[in-house]
Short mmCIF file of C-alpha atoms and ligand atoms in Angstrom, two decimals:
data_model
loop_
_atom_site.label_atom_id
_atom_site.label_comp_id
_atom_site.label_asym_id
_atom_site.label_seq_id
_atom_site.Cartn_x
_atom_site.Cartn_y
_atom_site.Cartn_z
CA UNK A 122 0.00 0.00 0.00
CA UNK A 123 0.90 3.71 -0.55
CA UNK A 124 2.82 5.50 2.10
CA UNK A 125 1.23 8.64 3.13
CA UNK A 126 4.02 11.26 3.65
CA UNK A 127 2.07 14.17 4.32
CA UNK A 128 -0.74 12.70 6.05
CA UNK A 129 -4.41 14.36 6.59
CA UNK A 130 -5.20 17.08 9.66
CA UNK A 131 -6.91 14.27 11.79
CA UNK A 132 -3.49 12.42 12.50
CA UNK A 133 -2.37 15.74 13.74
CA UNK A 134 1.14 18.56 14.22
CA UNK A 135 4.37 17.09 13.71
CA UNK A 136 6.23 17.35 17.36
CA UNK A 137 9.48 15.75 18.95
CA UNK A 138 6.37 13.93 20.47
CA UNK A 139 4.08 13.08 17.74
CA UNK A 140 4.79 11.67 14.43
CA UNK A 141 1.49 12.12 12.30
CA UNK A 142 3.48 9.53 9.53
CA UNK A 143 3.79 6.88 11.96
CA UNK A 144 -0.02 6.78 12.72
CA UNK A 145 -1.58 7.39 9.44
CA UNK A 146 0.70 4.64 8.33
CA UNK A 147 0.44 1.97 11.12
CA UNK A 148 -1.41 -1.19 10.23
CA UNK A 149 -3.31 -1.93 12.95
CA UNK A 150 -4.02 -5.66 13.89
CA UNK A 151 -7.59 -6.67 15.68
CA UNK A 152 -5.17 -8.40 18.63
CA UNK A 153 -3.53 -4.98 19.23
CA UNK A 154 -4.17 -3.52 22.55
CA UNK A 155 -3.61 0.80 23.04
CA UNK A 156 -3.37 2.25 26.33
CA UNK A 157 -4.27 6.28 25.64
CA UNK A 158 -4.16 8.60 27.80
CA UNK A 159 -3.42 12.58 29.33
CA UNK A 160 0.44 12.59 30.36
CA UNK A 161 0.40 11.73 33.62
CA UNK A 162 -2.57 9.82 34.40
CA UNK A 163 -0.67 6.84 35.12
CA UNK A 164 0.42 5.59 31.18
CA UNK A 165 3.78 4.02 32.50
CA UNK A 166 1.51 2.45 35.05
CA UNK A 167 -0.82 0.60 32.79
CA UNK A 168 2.20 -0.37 30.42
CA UNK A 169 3.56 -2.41 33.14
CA UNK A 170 0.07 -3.77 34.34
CA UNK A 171 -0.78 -4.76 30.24
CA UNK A 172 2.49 -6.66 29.76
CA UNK A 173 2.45 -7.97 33.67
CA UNK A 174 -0.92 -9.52 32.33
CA UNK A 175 0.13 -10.71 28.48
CA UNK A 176 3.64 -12.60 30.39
CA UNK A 177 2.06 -13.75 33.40
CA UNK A 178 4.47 -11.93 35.73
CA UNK A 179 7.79 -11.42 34.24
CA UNK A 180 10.39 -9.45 36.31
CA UNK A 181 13.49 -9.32 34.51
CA UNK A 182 13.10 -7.29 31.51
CA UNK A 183 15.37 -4.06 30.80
CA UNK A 184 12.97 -1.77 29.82
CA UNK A 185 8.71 -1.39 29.91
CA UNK A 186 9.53 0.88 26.55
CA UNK A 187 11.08 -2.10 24.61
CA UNK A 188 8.24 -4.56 25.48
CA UNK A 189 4.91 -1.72 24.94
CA UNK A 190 6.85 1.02 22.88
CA UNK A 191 5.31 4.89 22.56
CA UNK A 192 3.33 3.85 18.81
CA UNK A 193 3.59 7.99 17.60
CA UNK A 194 7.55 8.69 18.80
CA UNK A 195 9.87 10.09 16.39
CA UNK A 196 12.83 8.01 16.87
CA UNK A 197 16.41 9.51 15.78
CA UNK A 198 18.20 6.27 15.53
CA UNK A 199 15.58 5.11 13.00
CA UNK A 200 13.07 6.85 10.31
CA UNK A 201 9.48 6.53 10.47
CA UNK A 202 9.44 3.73 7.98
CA UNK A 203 11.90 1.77 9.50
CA UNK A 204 9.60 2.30 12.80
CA UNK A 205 7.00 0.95 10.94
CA UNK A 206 8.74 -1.83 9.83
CA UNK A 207 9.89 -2.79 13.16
CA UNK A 208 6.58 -2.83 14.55
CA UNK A 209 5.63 -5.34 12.02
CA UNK A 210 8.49 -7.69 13.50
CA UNK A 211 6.45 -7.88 16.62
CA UNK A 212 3.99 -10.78 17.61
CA UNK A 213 0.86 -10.64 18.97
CA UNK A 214 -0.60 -9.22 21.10
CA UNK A 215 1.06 -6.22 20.16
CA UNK A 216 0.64 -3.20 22.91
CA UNK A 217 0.92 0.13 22.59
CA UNK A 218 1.73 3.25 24.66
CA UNK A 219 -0.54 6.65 22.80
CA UNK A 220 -1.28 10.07 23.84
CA UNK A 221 -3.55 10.21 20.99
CA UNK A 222 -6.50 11.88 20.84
CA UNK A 223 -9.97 10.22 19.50
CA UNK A 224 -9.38 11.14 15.68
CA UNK A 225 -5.23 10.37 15.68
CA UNK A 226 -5.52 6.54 16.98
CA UNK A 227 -5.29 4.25 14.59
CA UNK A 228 -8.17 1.08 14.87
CA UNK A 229 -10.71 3.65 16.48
CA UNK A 230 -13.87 2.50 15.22
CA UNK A 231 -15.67 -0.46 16.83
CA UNK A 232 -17.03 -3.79 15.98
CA UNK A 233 -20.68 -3.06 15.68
CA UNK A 234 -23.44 -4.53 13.65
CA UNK A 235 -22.92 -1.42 11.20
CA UNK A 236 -18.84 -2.49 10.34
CA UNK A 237 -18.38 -5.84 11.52
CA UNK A 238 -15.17 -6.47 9.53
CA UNK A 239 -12.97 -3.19 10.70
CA UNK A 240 -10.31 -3.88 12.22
CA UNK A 241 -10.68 -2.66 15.61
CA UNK A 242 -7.78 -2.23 18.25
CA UNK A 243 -8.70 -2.81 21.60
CA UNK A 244 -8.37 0.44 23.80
CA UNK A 245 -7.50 1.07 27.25
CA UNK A 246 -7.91 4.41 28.55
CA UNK A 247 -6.12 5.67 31.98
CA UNK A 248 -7.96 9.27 33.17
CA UNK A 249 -6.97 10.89 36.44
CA UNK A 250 -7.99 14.34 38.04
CA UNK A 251 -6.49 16.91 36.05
CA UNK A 252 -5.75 19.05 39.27
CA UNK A 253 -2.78 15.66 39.82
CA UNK A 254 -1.99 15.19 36.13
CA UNK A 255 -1.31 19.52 36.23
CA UNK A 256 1.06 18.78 39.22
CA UNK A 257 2.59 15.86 38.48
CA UNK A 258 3.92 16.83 34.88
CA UNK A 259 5.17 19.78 36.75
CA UNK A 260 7.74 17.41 38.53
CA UNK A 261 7.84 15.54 35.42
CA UNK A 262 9.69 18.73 33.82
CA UNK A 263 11.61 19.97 36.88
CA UNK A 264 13.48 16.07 36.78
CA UNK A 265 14.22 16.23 33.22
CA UNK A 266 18.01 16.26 33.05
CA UNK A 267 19.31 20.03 30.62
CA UNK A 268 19.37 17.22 27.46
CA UNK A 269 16.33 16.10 27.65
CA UNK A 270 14.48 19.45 27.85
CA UNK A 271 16.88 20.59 25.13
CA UNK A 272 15.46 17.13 22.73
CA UNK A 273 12.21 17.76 23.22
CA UNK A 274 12.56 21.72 22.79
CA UNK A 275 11.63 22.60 26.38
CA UNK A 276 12.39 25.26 29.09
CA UNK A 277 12.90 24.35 32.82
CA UNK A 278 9.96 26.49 34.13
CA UNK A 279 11.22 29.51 36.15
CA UNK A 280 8.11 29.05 38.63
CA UNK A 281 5.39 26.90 39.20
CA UNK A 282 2.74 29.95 38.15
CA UNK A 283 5.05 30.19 34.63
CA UNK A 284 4.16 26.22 34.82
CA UNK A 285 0.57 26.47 35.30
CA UNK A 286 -0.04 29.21 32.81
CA UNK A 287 1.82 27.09 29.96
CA UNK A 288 -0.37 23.58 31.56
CA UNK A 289 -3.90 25.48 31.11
CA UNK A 290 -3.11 27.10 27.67
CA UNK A 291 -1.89 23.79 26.22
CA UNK A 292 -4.72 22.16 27.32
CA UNK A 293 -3.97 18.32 26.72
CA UNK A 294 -5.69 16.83 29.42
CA UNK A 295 -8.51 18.67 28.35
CA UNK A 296 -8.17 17.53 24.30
CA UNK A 297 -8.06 13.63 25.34
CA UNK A 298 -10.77 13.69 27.49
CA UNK A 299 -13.23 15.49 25.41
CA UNK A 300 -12.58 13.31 22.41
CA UNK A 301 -12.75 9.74 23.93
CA UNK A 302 -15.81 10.86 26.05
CA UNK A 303 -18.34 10.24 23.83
CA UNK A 304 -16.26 7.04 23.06
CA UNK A 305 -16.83 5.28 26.46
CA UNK A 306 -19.34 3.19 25.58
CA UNK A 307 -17.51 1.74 22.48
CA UNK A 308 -17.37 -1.92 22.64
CA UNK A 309 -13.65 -1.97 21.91
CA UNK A 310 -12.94 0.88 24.58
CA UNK A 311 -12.39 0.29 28.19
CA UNK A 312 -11.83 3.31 30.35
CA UNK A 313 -10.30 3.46 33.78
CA UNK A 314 -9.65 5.82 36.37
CA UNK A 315 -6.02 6.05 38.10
CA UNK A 316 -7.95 6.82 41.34
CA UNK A 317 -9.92 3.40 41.35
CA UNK A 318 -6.40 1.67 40.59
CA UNK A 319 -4.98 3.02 43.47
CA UNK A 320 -8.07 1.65 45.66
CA UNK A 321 -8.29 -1.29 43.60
CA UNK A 322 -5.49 -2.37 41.69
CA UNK A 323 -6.91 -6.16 41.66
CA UNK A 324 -9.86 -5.47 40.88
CA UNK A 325 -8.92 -2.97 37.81
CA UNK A 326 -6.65 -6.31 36.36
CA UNK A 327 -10.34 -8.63 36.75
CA UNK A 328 -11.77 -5.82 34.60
CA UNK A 329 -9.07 -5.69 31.90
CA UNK A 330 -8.58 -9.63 32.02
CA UNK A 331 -12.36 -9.49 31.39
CA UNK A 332 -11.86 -7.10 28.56
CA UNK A 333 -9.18 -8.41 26.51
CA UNK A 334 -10.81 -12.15 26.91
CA UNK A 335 -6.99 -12.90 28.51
CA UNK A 336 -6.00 -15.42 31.50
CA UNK A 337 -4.60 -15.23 34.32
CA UNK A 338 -3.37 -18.38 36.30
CA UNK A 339 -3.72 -17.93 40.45
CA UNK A 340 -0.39 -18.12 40.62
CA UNK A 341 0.21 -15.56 38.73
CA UNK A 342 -1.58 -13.37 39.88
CA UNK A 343 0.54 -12.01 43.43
CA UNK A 344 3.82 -11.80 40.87
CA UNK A 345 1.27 -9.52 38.89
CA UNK A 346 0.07 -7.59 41.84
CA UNK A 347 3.56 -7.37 43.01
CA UNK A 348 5.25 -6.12 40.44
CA UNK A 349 2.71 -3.54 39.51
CA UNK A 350 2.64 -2.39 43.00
CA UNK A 351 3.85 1.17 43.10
CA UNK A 352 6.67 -0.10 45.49
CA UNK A 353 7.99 -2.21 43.24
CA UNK A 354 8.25 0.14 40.71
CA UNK A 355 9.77 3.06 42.59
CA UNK A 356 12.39 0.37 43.44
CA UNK A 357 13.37 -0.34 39.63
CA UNK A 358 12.47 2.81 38.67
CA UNK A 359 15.79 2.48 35.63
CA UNK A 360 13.07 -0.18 34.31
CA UNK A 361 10.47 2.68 33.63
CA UNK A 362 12.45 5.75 33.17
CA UNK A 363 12.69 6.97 28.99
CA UNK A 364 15.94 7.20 27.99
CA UNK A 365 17.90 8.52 24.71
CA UNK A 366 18.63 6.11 22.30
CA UNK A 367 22.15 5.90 23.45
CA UNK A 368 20.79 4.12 26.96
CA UNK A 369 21.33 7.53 28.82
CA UNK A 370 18.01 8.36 31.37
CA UNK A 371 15.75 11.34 30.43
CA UNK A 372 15.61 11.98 34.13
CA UNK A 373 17.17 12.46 37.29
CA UNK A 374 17.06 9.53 39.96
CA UNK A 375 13.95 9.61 41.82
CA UNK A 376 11.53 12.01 38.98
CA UNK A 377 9.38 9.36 37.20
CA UNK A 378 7.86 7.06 39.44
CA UNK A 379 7.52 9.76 42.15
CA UNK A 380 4.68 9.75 44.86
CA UNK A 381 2.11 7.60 43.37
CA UNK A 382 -0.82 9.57 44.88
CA UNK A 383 -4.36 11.07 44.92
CA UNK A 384 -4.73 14.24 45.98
CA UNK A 385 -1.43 15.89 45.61
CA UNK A 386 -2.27 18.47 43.97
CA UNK A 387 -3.03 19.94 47.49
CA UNK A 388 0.90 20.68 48.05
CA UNK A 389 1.47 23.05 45.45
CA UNK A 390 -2.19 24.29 43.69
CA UNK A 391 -3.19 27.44 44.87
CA UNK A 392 -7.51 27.74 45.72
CA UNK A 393 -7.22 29.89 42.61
CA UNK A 394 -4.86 27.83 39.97
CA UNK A 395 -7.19 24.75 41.41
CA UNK A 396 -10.69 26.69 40.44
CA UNK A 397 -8.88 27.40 37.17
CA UNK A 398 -8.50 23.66 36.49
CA UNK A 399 -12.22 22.77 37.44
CA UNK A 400 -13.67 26.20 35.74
CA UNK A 401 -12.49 24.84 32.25
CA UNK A 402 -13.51 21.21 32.79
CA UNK A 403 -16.91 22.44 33.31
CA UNK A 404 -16.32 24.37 30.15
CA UNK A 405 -15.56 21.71 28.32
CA UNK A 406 -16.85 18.86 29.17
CA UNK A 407 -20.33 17.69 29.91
CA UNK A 408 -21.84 17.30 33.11
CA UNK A 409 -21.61 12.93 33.49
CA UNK A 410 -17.91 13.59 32.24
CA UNK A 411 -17.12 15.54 34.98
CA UNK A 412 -18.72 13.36 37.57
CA UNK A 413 -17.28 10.37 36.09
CA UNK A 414 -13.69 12.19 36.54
CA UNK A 415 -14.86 13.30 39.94
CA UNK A 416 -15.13 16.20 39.61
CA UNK A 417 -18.21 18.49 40.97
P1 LIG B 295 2.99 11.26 40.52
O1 LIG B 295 3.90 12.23 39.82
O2 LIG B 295 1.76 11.94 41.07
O3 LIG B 295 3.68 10.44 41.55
P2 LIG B 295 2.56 8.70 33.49
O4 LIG B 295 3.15 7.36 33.44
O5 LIG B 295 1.30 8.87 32.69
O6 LIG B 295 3.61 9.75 33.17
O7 LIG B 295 2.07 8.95 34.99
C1 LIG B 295 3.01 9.13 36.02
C2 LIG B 295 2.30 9.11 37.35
O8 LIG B 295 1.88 7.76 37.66
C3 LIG B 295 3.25 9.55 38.47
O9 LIG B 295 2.43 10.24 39.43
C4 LIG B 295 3.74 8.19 38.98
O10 LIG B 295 4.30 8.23 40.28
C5 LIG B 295 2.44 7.40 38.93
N1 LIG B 295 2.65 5.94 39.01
C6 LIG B 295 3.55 5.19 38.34
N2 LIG B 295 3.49 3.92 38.72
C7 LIG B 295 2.52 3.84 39.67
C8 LIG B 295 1.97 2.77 40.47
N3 LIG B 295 2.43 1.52 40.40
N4 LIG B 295 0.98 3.08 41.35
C9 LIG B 295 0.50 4.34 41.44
N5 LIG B 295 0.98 5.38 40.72
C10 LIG B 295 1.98 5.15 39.84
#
């Protein structure tokens, strides 16, 4: 088939982030599985929990970005082709990190009676309180070592108000949540909240398990829990951290897996900067939206 190199709008802006070739390109396989969500709501989490589930509870692997790679990352050790090509090298079930929005993942459209041959990806969305996303990426960027900001063509914020002006205007927590919501009811979409993980991390896996149609032996299932335990992970965090192609972390020691909590935003949200936050959800996003998200 035809490579697209200058794909349509709906794939979306070209970024050290977001490769619009990759996903207008990428032939998606009805065994994939996506995880999509808002930075910060707990992605690197549900990587680990997907291929925790798909290996049955496997603890010695390098690097969670090897075995679910970012699907729209411009690579420089390797064109977008080549990316392409390498994803076709991979068996299935095939999983995927995104921070897609609706319209930019590929394998969107569902099952139903009305297309029952298109080739569907399964989806699995992670959504957390924008108000801990907002705060969390803000530590996200303050442990970025000087070359990673310089890759990805950022600025160390000079204050946490410079932060929050810059996390309101770009507005990506709001521009994922407003385009799957109407997708929620999809019958190849399953969405999850990071704060019902926390609660229930066992009872989040029965739901995916249930989802995907995948099994889990018993005896799997405490390495699982284990090793998707946010203990675990702070421990190992090298496993989780992004790194340059060279092997060299994206971030200090300590930044990525970092407090693992709800609520935080309390530390360093001001009443205002937090009735900011809530102000535009309500702009944006319809009222069972915002109680689904919790907020009121
Ligand atoms: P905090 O910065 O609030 O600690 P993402 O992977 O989308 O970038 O999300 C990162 C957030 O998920 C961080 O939040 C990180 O600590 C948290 N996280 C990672 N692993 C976790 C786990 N096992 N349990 C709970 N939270 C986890």
């Amino acid at each position: 088939m035809q490579q697209q190199t200058r794909p349509d709008p709906r794939w979306g802006e070209w970024s050290p982030f977001h490769d619009p070739r990759i996903l207008a390109n990428f032939s998606v396989r009805p065994t994939d599985v996506l995880i999509t969500t808002a930075p910060k709501a707990g992605t690197t989490w549900m990587q680990q929990i997907l291929y925790q589930l798909k290996t049955g509870g496997v603890s010695d692997f390098d690097s969670i970005h090897d075995a679910v790679p970012w699907l729209e990352l411009p690579r420089v050790d390797r064109t977008w082709p080549t990316q392409l090509e390498y994803y076709e090298t991979l068996p299935d079930p095939r999983i995927f990190k995104t921070h897609c929005t609706y319209p930019q993942t590929p394998g969107t459209h569902s099952r139903g009676p009305q297309n029952p041959y298109a080739p569907a990806a399964r989806i699995i969305l992670s959504s957390r309180d924008p108000r801990d996303c907002c705060v969390s990426f803000y530590h996200h960027v303050m442990s970025m070592t000087d070359a990673a900001l310089k890759h990805v063509n950022l600025q160390r914020p000079r204050s946490f108000d410079d932060y929050f002006t810059d996390w309101i205007s770009f507005g990506a927590w709001y521009r994922n949540v407003q385009s799957w919501w109407p997708h929620i009811n999809d019958d190849n979409v399953l969405w999850l909240r990071y704060e019902d993980m926390v609660n229930d991390l066992d009872g989040a896996i029965e739901r995916i398990l249930g989802f995907l149609g995948w099994q889990l032996a018993s005896a799997s299932r405490c390495k699982v829990l284990e090793y998707c335990s946010f203990t675990w992970m702070k421990q190992r965090a090298e496993k989780f951290v992004t790194r340059f192609e060279s092997g060299e972390s994206m971030f200090k020691p300590g930044g990525f897996i970092r407090k693992g909590q709800t609520g935080d935003h309390k530390v360093l949200l001001s009443p205002a900067q937090e009735q900011q936050i809530l102000q535009r959800a309500r702009e944006l996003l319809p009222g069972d939206c915002l109680r689904f998200v919790g907020i009121t």
